[in-house]
XYZ file of C-alpha atoms in Angstrom:
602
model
C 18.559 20.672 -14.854
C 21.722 21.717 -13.369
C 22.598 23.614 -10.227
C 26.035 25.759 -10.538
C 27.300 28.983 -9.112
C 26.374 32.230 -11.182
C 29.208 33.946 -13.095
C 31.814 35.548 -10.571
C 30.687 33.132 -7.931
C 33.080 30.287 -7.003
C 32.367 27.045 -5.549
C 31.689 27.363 -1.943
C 30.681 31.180 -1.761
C 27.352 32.928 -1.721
C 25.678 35.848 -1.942
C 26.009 37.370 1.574
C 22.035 38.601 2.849
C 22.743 42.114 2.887
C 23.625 42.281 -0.509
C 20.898 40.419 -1.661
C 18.377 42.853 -0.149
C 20.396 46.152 -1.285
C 19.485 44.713 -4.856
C 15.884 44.276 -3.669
C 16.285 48.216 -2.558
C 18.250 49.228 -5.668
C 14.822 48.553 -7.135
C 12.715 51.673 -7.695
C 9.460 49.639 -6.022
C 9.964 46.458 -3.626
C 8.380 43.391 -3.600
C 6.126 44.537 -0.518
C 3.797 46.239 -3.285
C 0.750 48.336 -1.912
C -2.092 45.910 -2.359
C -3.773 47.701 -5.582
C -0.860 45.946 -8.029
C 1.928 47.325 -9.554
C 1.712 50.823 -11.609
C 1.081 50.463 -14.960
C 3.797 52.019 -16.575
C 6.048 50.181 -14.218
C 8.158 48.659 -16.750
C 10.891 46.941 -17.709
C 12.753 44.903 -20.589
C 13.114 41.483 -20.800
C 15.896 40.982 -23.296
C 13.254 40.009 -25.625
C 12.445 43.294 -26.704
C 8.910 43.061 -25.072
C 8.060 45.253 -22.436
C 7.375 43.680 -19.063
C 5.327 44.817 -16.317
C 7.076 44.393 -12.720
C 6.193 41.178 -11.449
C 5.098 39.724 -14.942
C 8.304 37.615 -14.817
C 7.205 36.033 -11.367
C 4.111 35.373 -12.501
C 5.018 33.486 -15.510
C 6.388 30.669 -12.875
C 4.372 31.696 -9.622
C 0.944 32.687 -8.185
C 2.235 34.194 -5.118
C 4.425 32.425 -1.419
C 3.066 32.515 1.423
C 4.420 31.628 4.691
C 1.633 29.713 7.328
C 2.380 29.696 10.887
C 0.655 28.423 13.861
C -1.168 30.659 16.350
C -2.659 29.126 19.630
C -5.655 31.613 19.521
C -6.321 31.653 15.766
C -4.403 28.279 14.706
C -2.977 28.087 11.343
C -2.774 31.469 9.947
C -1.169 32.928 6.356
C 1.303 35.343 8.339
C 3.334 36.651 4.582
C 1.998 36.635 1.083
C 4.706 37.980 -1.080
C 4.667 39.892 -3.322
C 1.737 41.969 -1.436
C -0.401 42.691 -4.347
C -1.253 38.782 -5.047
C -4.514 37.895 -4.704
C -5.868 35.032 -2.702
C -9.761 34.612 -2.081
C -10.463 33.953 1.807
C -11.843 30.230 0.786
C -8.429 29.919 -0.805
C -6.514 31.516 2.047
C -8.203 28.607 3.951
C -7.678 26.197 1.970
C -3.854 27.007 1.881
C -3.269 27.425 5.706
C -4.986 23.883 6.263
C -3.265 21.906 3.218
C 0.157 23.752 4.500
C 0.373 21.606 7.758
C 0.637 17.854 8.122
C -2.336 16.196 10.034
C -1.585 16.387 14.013
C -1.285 12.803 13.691
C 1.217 12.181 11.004
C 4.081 12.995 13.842
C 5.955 15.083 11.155
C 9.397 16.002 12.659
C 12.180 18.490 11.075
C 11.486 19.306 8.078
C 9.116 17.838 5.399
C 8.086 18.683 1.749
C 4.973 17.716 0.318
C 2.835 18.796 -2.709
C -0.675 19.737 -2.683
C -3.731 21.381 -4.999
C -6.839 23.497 -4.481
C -9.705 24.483 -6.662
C -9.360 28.148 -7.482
C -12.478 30.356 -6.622
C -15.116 30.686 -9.128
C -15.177 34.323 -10.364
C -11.507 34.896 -10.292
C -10.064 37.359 -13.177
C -7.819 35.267 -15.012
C -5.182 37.740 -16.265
C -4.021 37.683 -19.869
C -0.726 36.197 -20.421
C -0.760 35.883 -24.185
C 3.224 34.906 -24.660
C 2.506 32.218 -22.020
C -0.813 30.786 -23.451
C 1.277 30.255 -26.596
C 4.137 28.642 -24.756
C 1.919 26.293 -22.890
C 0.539 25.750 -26.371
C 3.365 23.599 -27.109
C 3.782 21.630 -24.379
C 3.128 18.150 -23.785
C -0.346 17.776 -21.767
C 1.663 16.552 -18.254
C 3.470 19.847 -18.290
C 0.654 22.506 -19.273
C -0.334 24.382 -16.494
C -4.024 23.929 -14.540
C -6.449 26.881 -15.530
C -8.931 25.567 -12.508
C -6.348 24.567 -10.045
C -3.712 26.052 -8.113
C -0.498 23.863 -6.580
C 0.769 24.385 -3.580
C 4.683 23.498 -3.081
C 5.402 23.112 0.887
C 8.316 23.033 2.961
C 7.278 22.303 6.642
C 9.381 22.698 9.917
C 8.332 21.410 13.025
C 11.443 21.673 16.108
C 11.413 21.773 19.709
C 11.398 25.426 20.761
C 11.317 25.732 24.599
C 10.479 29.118 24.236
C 7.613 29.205 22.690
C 4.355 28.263 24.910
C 3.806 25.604 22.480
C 6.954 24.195 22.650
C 7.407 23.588 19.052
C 8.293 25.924 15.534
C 6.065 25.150 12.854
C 5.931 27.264 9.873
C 5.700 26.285 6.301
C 7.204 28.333 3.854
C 4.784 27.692 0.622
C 5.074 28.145 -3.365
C 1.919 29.244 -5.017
C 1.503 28.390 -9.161
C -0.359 26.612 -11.379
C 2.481 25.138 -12.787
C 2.712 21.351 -12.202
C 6.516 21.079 -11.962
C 7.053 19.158 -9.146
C 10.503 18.088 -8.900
C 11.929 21.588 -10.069
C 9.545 23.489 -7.354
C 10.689 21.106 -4.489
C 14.722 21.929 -5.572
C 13.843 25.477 -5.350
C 12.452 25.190 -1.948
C 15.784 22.932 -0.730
C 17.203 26.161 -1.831
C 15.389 28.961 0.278
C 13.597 27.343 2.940
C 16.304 26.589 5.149
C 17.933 29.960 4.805
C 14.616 31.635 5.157
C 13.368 30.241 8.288
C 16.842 32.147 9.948
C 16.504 35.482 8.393
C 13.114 35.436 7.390
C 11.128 38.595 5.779
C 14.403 40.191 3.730
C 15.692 36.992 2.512
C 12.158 36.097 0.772
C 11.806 39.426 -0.747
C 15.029 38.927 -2.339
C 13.780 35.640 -3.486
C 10.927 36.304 -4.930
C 12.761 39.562 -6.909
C 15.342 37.290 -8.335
C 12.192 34.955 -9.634
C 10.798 38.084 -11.338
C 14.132 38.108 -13.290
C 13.717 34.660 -14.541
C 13.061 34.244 -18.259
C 9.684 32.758 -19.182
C 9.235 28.929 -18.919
C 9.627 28.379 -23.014
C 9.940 24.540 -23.840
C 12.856 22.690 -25.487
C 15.358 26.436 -24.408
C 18.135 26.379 -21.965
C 17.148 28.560 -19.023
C 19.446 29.951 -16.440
C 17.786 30.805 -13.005
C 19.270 32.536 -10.380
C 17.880 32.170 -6.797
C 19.275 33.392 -3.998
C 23.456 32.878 -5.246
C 23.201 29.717 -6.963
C 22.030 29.307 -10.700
C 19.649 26.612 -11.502
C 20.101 25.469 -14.915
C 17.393 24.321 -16.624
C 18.415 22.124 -20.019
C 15.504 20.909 -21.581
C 12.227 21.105 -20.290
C 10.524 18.322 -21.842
C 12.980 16.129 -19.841
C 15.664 13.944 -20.454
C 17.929 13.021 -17.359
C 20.775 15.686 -16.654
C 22.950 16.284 -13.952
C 22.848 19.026 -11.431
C 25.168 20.120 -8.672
C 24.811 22.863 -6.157
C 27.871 24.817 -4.738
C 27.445 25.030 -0.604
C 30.422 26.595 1.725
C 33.747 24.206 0.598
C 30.983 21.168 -0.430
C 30.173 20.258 -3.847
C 27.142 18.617 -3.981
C 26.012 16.370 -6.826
C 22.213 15.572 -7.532
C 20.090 13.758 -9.963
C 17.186 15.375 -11.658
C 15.401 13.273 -14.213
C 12.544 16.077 -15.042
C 11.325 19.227 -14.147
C 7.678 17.347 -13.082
C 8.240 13.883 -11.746
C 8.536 11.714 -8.738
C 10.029 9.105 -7.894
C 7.638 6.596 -9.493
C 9.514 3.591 -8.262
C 9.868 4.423 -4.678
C 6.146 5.055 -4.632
C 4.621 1.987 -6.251
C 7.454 0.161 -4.474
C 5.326 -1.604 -1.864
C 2.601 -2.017 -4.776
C 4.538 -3.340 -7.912
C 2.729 -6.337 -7.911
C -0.184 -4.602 -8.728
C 0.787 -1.963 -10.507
C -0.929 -2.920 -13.980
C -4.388 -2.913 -11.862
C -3.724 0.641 -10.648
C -2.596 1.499 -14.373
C -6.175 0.691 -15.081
C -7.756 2.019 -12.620
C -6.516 5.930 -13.166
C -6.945 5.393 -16.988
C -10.055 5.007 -16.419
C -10.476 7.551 -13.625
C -12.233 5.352 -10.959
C -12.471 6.609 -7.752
C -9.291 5.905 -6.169
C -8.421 7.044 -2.384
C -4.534 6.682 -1.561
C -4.052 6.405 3.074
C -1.356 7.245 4.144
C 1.359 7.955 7.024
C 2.315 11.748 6.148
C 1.934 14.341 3.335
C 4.846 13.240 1.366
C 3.774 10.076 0.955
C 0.125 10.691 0.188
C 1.452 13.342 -2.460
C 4.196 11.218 -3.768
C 1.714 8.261 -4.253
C -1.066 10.351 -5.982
C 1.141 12.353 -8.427
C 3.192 8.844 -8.974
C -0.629 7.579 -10.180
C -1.154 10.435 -12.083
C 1.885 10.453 -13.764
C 1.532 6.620 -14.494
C -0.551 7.024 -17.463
C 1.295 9.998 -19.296
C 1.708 11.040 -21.790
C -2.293 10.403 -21.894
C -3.803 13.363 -19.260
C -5.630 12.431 -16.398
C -8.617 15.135 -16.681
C -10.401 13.815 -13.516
C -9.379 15.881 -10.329
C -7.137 14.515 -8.254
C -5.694 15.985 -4.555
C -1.879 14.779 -3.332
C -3.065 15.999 0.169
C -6.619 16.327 1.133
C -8.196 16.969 4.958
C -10.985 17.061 6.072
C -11.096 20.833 6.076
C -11.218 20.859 2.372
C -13.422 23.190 0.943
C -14.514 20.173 -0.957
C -14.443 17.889 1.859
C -18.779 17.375 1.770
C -18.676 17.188 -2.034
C -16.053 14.323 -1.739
C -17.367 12.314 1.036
C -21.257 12.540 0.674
C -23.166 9.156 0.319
C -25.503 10.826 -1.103
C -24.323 9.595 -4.728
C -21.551 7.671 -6.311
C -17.886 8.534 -5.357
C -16.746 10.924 -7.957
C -13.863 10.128 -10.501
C -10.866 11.947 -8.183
C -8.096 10.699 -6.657
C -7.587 11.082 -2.878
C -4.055 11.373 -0.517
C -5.038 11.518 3.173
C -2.814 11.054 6.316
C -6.084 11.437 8.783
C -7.201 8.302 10.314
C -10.744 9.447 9.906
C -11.160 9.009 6.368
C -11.150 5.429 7.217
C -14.642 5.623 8.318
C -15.476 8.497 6.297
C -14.260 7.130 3.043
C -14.670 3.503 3.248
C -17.760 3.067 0.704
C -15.510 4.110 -1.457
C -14.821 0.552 -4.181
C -10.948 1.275 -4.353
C -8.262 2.018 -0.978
C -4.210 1.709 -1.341
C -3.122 1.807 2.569
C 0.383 2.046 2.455
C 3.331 2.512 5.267
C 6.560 4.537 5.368
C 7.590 4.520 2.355
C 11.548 3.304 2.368
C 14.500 5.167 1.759
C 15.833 4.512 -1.452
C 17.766 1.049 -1.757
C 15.384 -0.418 0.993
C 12.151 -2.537 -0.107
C 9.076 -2.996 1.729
C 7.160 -5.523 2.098
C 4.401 -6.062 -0.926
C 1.101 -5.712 0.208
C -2.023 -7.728 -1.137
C -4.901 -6.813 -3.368
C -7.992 -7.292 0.029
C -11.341 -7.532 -0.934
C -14.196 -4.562 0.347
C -16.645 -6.564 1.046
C -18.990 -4.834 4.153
C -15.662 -4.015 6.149
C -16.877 -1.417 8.900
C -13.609 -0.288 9.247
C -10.098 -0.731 7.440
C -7.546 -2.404 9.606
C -4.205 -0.333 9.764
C -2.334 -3.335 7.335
C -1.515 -1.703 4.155
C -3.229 -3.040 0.932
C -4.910 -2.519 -1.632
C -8.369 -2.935 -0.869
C -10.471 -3.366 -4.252
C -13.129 -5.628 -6.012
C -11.887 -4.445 -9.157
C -11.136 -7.396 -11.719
C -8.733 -6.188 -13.793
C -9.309 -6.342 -17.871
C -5.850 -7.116 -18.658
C -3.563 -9.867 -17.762
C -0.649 -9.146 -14.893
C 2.508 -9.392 -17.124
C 4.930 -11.357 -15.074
C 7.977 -9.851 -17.153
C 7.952 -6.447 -15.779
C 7.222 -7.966 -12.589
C 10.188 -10.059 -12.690
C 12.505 -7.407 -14.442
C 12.025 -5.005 -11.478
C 12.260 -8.294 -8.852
C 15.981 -8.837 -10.201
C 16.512 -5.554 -9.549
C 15.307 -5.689 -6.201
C 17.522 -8.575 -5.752
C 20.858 -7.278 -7.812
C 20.310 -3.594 -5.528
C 19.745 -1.440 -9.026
C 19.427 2.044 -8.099
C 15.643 3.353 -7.256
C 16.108 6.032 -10.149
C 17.244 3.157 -12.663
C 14.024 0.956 -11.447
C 11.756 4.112 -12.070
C 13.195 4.181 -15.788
C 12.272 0.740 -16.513
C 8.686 1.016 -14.934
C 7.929 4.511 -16.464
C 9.012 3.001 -20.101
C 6.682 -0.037 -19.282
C 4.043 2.312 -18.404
C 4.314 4.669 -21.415
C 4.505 1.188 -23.689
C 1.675 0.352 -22.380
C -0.594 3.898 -22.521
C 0.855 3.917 -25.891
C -0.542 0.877 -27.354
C -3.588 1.448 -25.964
C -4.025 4.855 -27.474
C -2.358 4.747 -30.624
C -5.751 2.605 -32.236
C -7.825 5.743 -30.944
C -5.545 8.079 -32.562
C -5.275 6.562 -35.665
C -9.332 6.249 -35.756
C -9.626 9.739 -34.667
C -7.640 10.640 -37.616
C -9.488 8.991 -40.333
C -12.162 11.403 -38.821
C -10.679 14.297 -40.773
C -12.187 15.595 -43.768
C -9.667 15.075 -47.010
C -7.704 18.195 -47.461
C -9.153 18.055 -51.385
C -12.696 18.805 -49.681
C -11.623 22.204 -48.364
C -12.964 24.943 -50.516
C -12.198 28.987 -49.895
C -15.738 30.276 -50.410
C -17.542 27.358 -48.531
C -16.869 26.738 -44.671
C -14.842 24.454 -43.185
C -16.259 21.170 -43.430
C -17.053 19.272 -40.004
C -15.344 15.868 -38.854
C -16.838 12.916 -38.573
C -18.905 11.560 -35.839
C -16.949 9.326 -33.696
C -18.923 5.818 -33.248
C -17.564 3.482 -30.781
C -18.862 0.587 -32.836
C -17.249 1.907 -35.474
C -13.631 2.152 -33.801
C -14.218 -1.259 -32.053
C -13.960 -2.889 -35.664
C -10.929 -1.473 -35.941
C -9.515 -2.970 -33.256
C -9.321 -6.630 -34.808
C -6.457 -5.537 -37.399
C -5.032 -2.205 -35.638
C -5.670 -2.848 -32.384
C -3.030 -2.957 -29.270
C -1.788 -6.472 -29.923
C 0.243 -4.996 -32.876
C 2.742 -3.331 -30.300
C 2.023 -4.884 -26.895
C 2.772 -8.272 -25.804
C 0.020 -8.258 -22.720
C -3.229 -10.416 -23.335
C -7.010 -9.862 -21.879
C -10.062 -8.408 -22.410
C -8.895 -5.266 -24.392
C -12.303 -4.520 -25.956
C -14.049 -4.560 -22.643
C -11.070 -1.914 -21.581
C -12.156 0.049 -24.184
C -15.475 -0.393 -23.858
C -14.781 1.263 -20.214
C -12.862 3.999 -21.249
C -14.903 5.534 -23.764
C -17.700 6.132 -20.703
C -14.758 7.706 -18.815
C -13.764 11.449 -17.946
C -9.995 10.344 -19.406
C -11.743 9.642 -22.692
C -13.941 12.675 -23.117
C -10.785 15.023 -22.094
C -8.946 13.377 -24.292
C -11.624 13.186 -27.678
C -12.413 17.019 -27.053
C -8.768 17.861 -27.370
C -7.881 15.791 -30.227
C -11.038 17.262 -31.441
C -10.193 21.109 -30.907
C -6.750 20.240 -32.395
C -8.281 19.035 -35.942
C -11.294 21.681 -35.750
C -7.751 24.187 -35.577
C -6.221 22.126 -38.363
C -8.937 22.500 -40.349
C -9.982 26.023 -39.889
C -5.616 26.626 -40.323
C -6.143 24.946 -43.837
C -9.116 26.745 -44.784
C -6.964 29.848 -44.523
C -4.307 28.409 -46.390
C -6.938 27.986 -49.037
C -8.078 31.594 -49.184
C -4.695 33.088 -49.354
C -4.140 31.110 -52.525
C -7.032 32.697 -54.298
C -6.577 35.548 -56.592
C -9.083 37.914 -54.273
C -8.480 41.119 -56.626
C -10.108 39.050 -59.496
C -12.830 37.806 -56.993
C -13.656 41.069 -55.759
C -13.948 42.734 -59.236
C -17.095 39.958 -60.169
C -18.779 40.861 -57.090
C -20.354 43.927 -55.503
C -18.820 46.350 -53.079
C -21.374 45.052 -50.063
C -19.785 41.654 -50.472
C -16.543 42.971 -51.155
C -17.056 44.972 -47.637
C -18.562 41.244 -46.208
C -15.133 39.716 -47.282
C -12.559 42.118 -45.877
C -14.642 42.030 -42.649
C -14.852 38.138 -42.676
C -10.987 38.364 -43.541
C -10.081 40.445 -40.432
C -12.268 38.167 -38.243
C -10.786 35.203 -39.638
C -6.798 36.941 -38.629
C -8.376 37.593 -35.058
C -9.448 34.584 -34.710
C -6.181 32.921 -35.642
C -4.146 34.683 -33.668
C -6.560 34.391 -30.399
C -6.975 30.793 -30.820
C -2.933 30.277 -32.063
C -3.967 28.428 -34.847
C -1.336 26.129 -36.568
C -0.848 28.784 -38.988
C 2.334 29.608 -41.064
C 3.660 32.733 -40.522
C 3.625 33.219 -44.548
C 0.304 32.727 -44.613
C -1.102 35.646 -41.881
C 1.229 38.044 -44.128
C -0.444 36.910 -47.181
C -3.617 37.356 -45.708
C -2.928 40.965 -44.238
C -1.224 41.939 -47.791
C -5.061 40.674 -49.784
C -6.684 42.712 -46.766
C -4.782 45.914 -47.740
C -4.980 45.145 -51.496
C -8.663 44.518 -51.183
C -9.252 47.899 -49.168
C -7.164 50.174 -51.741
C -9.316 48.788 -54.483
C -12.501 50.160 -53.423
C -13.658 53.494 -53.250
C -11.916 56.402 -50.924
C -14.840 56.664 -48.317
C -15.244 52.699 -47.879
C -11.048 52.701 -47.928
C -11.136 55.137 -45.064
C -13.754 52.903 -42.853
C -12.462 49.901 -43.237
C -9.045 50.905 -42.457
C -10.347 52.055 -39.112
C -12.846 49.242 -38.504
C -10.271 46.762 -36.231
C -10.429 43.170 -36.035
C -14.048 42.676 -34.147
């Protein structure tokens, strides 16, 4: 991703305010839309050729921003959604204002950026972005965006105002999507949030119309976004590291962004590294996992570095960078009613010390250091029938971990402790040992998975498509003694009772029904490949017109389907298929020709 200055824009200018907002005006409707939506035939191009509704462009990145302030009668209050027309339940209203402000007692000063995500209101529409569906279609799991979940992106400032009766400003300025690009959402607010808190209302507006110019988030293209006078360029969104540099008045500003959706993974196992194998296992296998810590970035940081850790494997379980105890699933977390659910957990409130400490696994950590500095590693503390956690950071755990510690990752990233390597360096070397590791232990699953599928020689035209095979863990633990992870890792330990663990976990059964979707799509994509290779005029002339009729219907529904469920389909092949519908249809007699021309795809 890099940051430049748009075309006619030199270093060290910017778009003056006023300007900004006349193009907001230009507009036929601004973004302060009356609250039924935009008009319908409120349209514009996209330099696609498809017609876009206004707004459809910031919608493809963002849900809505809001802006939370404090009020000393009501509290925390959503003062701005933008634009107008977004929708926001009142649970998730409240569920935004509280997650937008750090606990009272995390002392947050200036300004601070945290990450955090909500469970979206049962009975919501979902709207129908079918171009985006098939764009999240092909990308990898880590970057596909949450159907269930909403993220919130926050920049907070808190400063000393002597004029107001509280004394202080504190406002949070807060991006809405269900997008989980963190990295690239936190640049954008560096960009806005500053400028914003001086000249408020206008300045947003004109944000969020230059978002609603933005090209649709397509993976592996070169996107140019403007926001606000600079142009953030995004060069491949699958990530590799690229450089990006922001023009600011006579300053030219050089930053580092590995990916659109990752954190510093270094920085945040930093005081953990020692362990870091253990907490590997642990989110693989979606235990319940509760991260304490000083402030919201660090919570968030810490929980999305977990996440991350076992990618390019999903973590299905639900998981919270910033949680408080006015969570509107703060009773189904806590209860002691039954087990601790498979989530993971970033608090900053000292109360979840008490609340949460049945829980079997607790990382306390500290400040986490500036890059360059190293803290101090903590140890691995045993539960036990603690009443309360002391306030030393650990990792407080029973857990025995399957696997042996490998002492050459621990040493690699010790030397460069010692030698001062760079934080973003030390996060390439323990994100490659991670994805080593995920990788070994799920290629033997894939490659079982795929002796699952049917031979192609077993697919006929006129039968259906046959099923796959039943996946037996017994079975796939066979497997293991030839194919298994020892072929490409060099760690030793009880890999079978890993396994054993996993397949009982949420990670596994996300991960088995969408390997198992993907072949079922395969399949039923072959089975059409089949048809269209059949000579259906000849077919249809040994058969009567009610099955002819049966076939052209089963034809159309087999297209729909297709297309609704983007099967891996050639593009070849849905012509083919559309050509024997037509050919089929002219064949028969006028009156059936005329009904089943006007009998759409049902």
């Amino acid at each position: 991703m890099a940051l430049r200055g748009p075309a006619g824009l030199g270093p060290g200018s910017r778009r003056p305010l006023d300007e900004a907002v006349a193009g907001v005006e230009g507009r036929e409707a601004p973004a302060l839309v009356a609250a039924g939506g935009a008009p319908e035939d409120d349209e514009e191009d996209d330099g696609r050729g498809r017609g876009l509704l206004r707004w459809d462009g910031f919608s493809a990145w963002l849900h809505c921003v809001c802006v939370v302030g404090f009020d000393l009668e009501l509290g925390q209050a959503v003062e701005v959604i933008y634009p107008q027309h977004s929708k926001l339940t009142d649970r998730e209203k409240t569920n935004i204002c509280y997650l937008s402000f750090p606990d009272s007692n995390s002392g947050c000063l200036g300004d601070t950026q945290f990450c955090f995500r909500f469970r979206q209101s049962s009975g919501r529409r979902v709207s129908l972005h079918c171009l985006l569906d098939q764009f999240d279609k092909d990308l990898p799991v880590y970057l596909k965006k949450d159907p269930a979940y909403f993220y919130g992106y926050v920049y907070f400032r808190q400063v000393r105002d002597k004029t107001l009766k509280r004394g202080y400003f504190q406002k949070s300025l807060v991006l809405i999507s269900k997008l989980p690009y963190i990295h690239f959402f936190h640049t954008v607010l560096k960009q806005i949030a500053p400028e914003y808190f001086e000249k408020n209302e206008p300045y947003l507006e004109a944000a969020c119309n230059d978002v609603d110019r933005w090209p649709a988030p397509v993976p592996g293209k070169t996107l140019h976004l403007p926001i606000m006078g600079v142009v953030m360029k995004v060069i491949s969104y699958i990530s590799i590291l690229t450089a990006a540099s922001t023009f600011r008045a006579d300053t030219n500003i050089s930053v580092i962004l590995p990916t659109v959706h990752e954190v510093d993974i270094f920085r945040c196992f930093c005081p953990v590294f020692l362990h870091s194998q253990m907490l590997w296992e642990l989110v693989l296998l979606g235990e319940p996992l509760v991260v304490m810590a000083p402030s919201p970035s660090e919570s968030s940081e810490t929980v999305l570095a977990l996440v991350n850790c076992i990618s390019p494997l999903k973590y299905f379980s639900d998981f919270r960078p910033y949680f408080t105890i006015h969570d509107s699933e703060f009773k189904e977390y806590t209860t002691r009613t039954q087990a601790p659910p498979s989530v993971i957990l970033g608090v900053t409130n000292p109360f979840f010390a008490k609340t949460l400490q049945h829980w079997p696994h607790i990382i306390r950590i500290g400040d986490l250091k500036p890059t360059g500095e190293i803290p101090k590693q903590v140890k691995v503390k045993k539960l036990k029938n603690l009443k309360t956690l002391d306030s030393k950071p650990g990792v407080y755990t029973s857990y025995k971990p399957y696997l042996n510690r490998d002492e050459e990752i621990i040493k690699q990233l010790q030397k460069g402790v010692q030698q001062k390597r760079p934080s973003e360096a030390q996060s390439v070397i323990l994100r490659r040992y991670f994805l080593e590791l995920t990788q070994s232990f799920i290629i033997p699953l894939e490659r079982y998975v795929a002796s699952l599928m049917p031979l192609q020689k077993s697919i006929s035209p006129w039968k259906s498509p046959p099923q796959l095979r039943q996946f037996l863990p017994e079975e796939f633990m066979k497997t293991l003694e030839k194919t298994g992870p020892q072929l490409t890792s060099r760690i030793k330990g009880d890999w079978i009772g890993l396994y054993r663990h996993f397949l009982k976990s949420p990670n596994f059964d996300g991960w088995f029904k969408t390997r198992r979707k993907e072949m079922t799509q395969k399949l039923e994509a072959l089975h059409l490949e089949a048809l269209c290779e059949e000579d259906l005029l000849l077919w249809i002339q040994k058969h009567t017109e009610v099955e002819t009729v049966d076939l052209v219907l089963k034809l159309k529904n087999k297209l729909l389907q297709a297309d609704r469920e983007h099967l891996p389909v050639k593009p070849d092949t849905m012509e083919k298929l559309r050509t024997h519908i037509d050919a089929i249809i002219l064949a028969l007699p006028e009156d059936l020709q005329g009904i089943l021309l006007k009998t759409g795809m049902t």
